[in-house]
Amino acid sequence: MKKLKTLTIVRHGDYSGENLNSYGMQQMENIAKEIKEKIGKVPVIILTSAAPRAKQSADVIGKVFDLDVAHVSESFWSDNRHYQDDNKFLEELENNIGEAEHAIVVSHLEYVEYIPAKITRSKNFPKPAAVFERSKGTGVHMNMTEKIVEEIRG
């Protein structure tokens, strides 16, 4: 993550069954617009969990940025069949962002709770991300250059 200027980790939008509902789509569109406002018109890479609700969330974000999702991974998925492994998540992220300066990862509750805190502590942010339950359609935006953490909401 040496060249990464910003990293945003987002919890997928609200869903019914396996698919995003209309509220979840609106959440993701709002989050994408907020991220775009923060970083401007710069190259971005989008990575996502393999869960349908996360992939659909990433696709909505991609439309706002006029991008396709660059990487889909089981390692970004956590639920009762996909166990949380923070180290594997970070390794997968590191291996797939390449030379990107701005990355967005769409994931699940556990990762949106813990990964930002882990990253901001390891990078010595003056005010690391707090660990708490984040609702669907919310996330954490980390400015790696200025070492600022911000909550974002759809």
Short mmCIF file of C-alpha atoms in Angstrom, two decimals:
data_model
loop_
_atom_site.label_atom_id
_atom_site.label_comp_id
_atom_site.label_asym_id
_atom_site.label_seq_id
_atom_site.Cartn_x
_atom_site.Cartn_y
_atom_site.Cartn_z
CA MET A 1 0.00 0.00 0.00
CA LYS A 2 3.02 2.22 -0.46
CA LYS A 3 1.52 4.42 -3.19
CA LEU A 4 -2.03 4.39 -1.84
CA LYS A 5 -3.24 7.91 -1.05
CA THR A 6 -6.76 6.95 0.01
CA LEU A 7 -8.44 3.73 1.01
CA THR A 8 -12.17 3.48 1.56
CA ILE A 9 -13.72 0.33 3.03
CA VAL A 10 -17.49 0.18 2.65
CA ARG A 11 -20.08 -2.20 4.04
CA HIS A 12 -22.43 -3.36 1.27
CA GLY A 13 -25.81 -1.68 0.97
CA ASP A 14 -29.14 -2.81 2.42
CA TYR A 15 -30.48 -5.98 0.81
CA SER A 16 -33.37 -8.43 0.63
CA GLY A 17 -32.53 -12.09 0.18
CA GLU A 18 -29.20 -12.09 -1.66
CA ASN A 19 -29.70 -8.90 -3.66
CA LEU A 20 -29.48 -5.19 -2.99
CA ASN A 21 -32.84 -3.53 -2.62
CA SER A 22 -33.61 -0.04 -3.95
CA TYR A 23 -32.58 1.55 -0.64
CA GLY A 24 -29.23 -0.30 -0.79
CA MET A 25 -28.64 0.92 -4.34
CA GLN A 26 -29.33 4.49 -3.24
CA GLN A 27 -26.94 4.09 -0.27
CA MET A 28 -24.14 2.95 -2.59
CA GLU A 29 -24.77 5.73 -5.08
CA ASN A 30 -24.64 8.29 -2.24
CA ILE A 31 -21.43 6.78 -0.83
CA ALA A 32 -19.80 6.77 -4.26
CA LYS A 33 -20.66 10.43 -4.76
CA GLU A 34 -19.25 11.27 -1.31
CA ILE A 35 -16.01 9.42 -2.07
CA LYS A 36 -15.74 11.10 -5.46
CA GLU A 37 -16.20 14.48 -3.81
CA LYS A 38 -13.36 13.71 -1.38
CA ILE A 39 -10.83 12.42 -3.92
CA GLY A 40 -11.84 14.21 -7.12
CA LYS A 41 -11.47 12.84 -10.63
CA VAL A 42 -8.53 10.50 -10.14
CA PRO A 43 -7.88 6.88 -11.07
CA VAL A 44 -9.54 4.49 -8.62
CA ILE A 45 -9.52 0.72 -8.24
CA ILE A 46 -12.62 -1.07 -6.90
CA LEU A 47 -12.34 -4.41 -5.14
CA THR A 48 -15.20 -6.41 -3.64
CA SER A 49 -16.32 -9.46 -1.77
CA ALA A 50 -17.77 -12.27 -3.87
CA ALA A 51 -21.14 -12.02 -2.07
CA PRO A 52 -23.88 -10.95 -4.49
CA ARG A 53 -24.92 -7.99 -2.30
CA ALA A 54 -21.32 -6.75 -2.18
CA LYS A 55 -20.74 -7.23 -5.92
CA GLN A 56 -23.95 -5.34 -6.68
CA SER A 57 -22.86 -2.58 -4.28
CA ALA A 58 -19.47 -2.37 -6.02
CA ASP A 59 -21.19 -2.22 -9.42
CA VAL A 60 -23.27 0.78 -8.29
CA ILE A 61 -20.11 2.52 -7.05
CA GLY A 62 -18.40 1.64 -10.32
CA LYS A 63 -21.15 3.32 -12.34
CA VAL A 64 -20.60 6.59 -10.47
CA PHE A 65 -16.87 6.36 -11.20
CA ASP A 66 -17.44 4.97 -14.72
CA LEU A 67 -15.32 1.92 -13.82
CA ASP A 68 -15.63 -1.83 -13.72
CA VAL A 69 -14.82 -3.75 -10.56
CA ALA A 70 -11.15 -4.72 -10.77
CA HIS A 71 -11.06 -7.66 -8.34
CA VAL A 72 -13.61 -9.98 -6.69
CA SER A 73 -12.44 -12.04 -3.72
CA GLU A 74 -13.75 -14.57 -1.24
CA SER A 75 -11.18 -13.10 1.19
CA PHE A 76 -13.26 -9.92 1.52
CA TRP A 77 -16.35 -11.93 2.56
CA SER A 78 -17.18 -12.79 6.16
CA ASP A 79 -20.29 -14.59 7.39
CA ASN A 80 -21.10 -17.94 8.99
CA ARG A 81 -19.46 -19.80 6.05
CA HIS A 82 -16.60 -17.36 5.35
CA TYR A 83 -14.54 -16.82 8.47
CA GLN A 84 -12.91 -13.49 9.19
CA ASP A 85 -9.19 -13.47 8.52
CA ASP A 86 -7.82 -9.92 8.78
CA ASN A 87 -4.33 -10.91 7.62
CA LYS A 88 -5.66 -12.64 4.51
CA PHE A 89 -7.85 -9.60 3.77
CA LEU A 90 -4.82 -7.27 4.01
CA GLU A 91 -2.66 -9.60 1.93
CA GLU A 92 -5.34 -9.83 -0.77
CA LEU A 93 -5.70 -6.05 -0.76
CA GLU A 94 -1.94 -5.51 -1.02
CA ASN A 95 -1.62 -8.05 -3.85
CA ASN A 96 -4.39 -6.52 -5.95
CA ILE A 97 -4.13 -2.75 -5.70
CA GLY A 98 -0.99 -2.61 -7.84
CA GLU A 99 0.09 0.97 -8.43
CA ALA A 100 -3.32 2.42 -7.58
CA GLU A 101 -3.37 5.61 -5.53
CA HIS A 102 -7.03 5.34 -4.57
CA ALA A 103 -8.86 2.13 -3.66
CA ILE A 104 -12.42 1.28 -2.64
CA VAL A 105 -13.18 -2.10 -1.08
CA VAL A 106 -16.76 -3.30 -0.64
CA SER A 107 -16.96 -5.83 2.15
CA HIS A 108 -18.92 -6.90 5.23
CA LEU A 109 -19.53 -5.90 8.83
CA GLU A 110 -16.50 -7.53 10.48
CA TYR A 111 -13.99 -6.14 8.02
CA VAL A 112 -15.46 -2.64 7.99
CA GLU A 113 -15.30 -2.73 11.80
CA TYR A 114 -11.75 -3.99 12.28
CA ILE A 115 -9.58 -3.39 9.19
CA PRO A 116 -9.64 0.45 9.33
CA ALA A 117 -8.53 0.36 12.98
CA LYS A 118 -5.77 -2.11 12.17
CA ILE A 119 -4.50 -0.05 9.22
CA THR A 120 -4.68 3.35 10.92
CA ARG A 121 -2.85 2.03 14.00
CA SER A 122 -0.14 0.38 11.91
CA LYS A 123 0.33 3.61 9.90
CA ASN A 124 0.47 5.74 13.08
CA PHE A 125 -2.55 7.91 12.38
CA PRO A 126 -2.89 10.53 15.15
CA LYS A 127 -6.52 9.49 15.60
CA PRO A 128 -6.97 5.85 14.49
CA ALA A 129 -10.32 4.55 13.30
CA ALA A 130 -12.60 3.41 16.10
CA VAL A 131 -13.83 -0.17 16.24
CA PHE A 132 -17.63 -0.27 16.33
CA GLU A 133 -20.50 -1.85 14.43
CA ARG A 134 -21.16 -0.03 11.19
CA SER A 135 -24.53 -0.13 9.48
CA LYS A 136 -25.10 -1.35 5.95
CA GLY A 137 -24.27 1.35 3.46
CA THR A 138 -21.61 3.01 5.61
CA GLY A 139 -17.85 2.92 5.61
CA VAL A 140 -14.51 4.41 6.54
CA HIS A 141 -12.47 6.70 4.31
CA MET A 142 -8.76 6.83 5.14
CA ASN A 143 -6.54 9.55 3.72
CA MET A 144 -3.18 7.81 3.92
CA THR A 145 -1.22 10.94 3.02
CA GLU A 146 -2.74 13.32 5.57
CA LYS A 147 -3.48 10.50 8.05
CA ILE A 148 -7.13 11.46 8.47
CA VAL A 149 -10.00 9.03 9.05
CA GLU A 150 -13.59 9.90 8.19
CA GLU A 151 -16.85 7.99 8.54
CA ILE A 152 -18.97 7.97 5.41
CA ARG A 153 -22.68 7.24 5.11
CA GLY A 154 -24.90 6.35 2.21
#
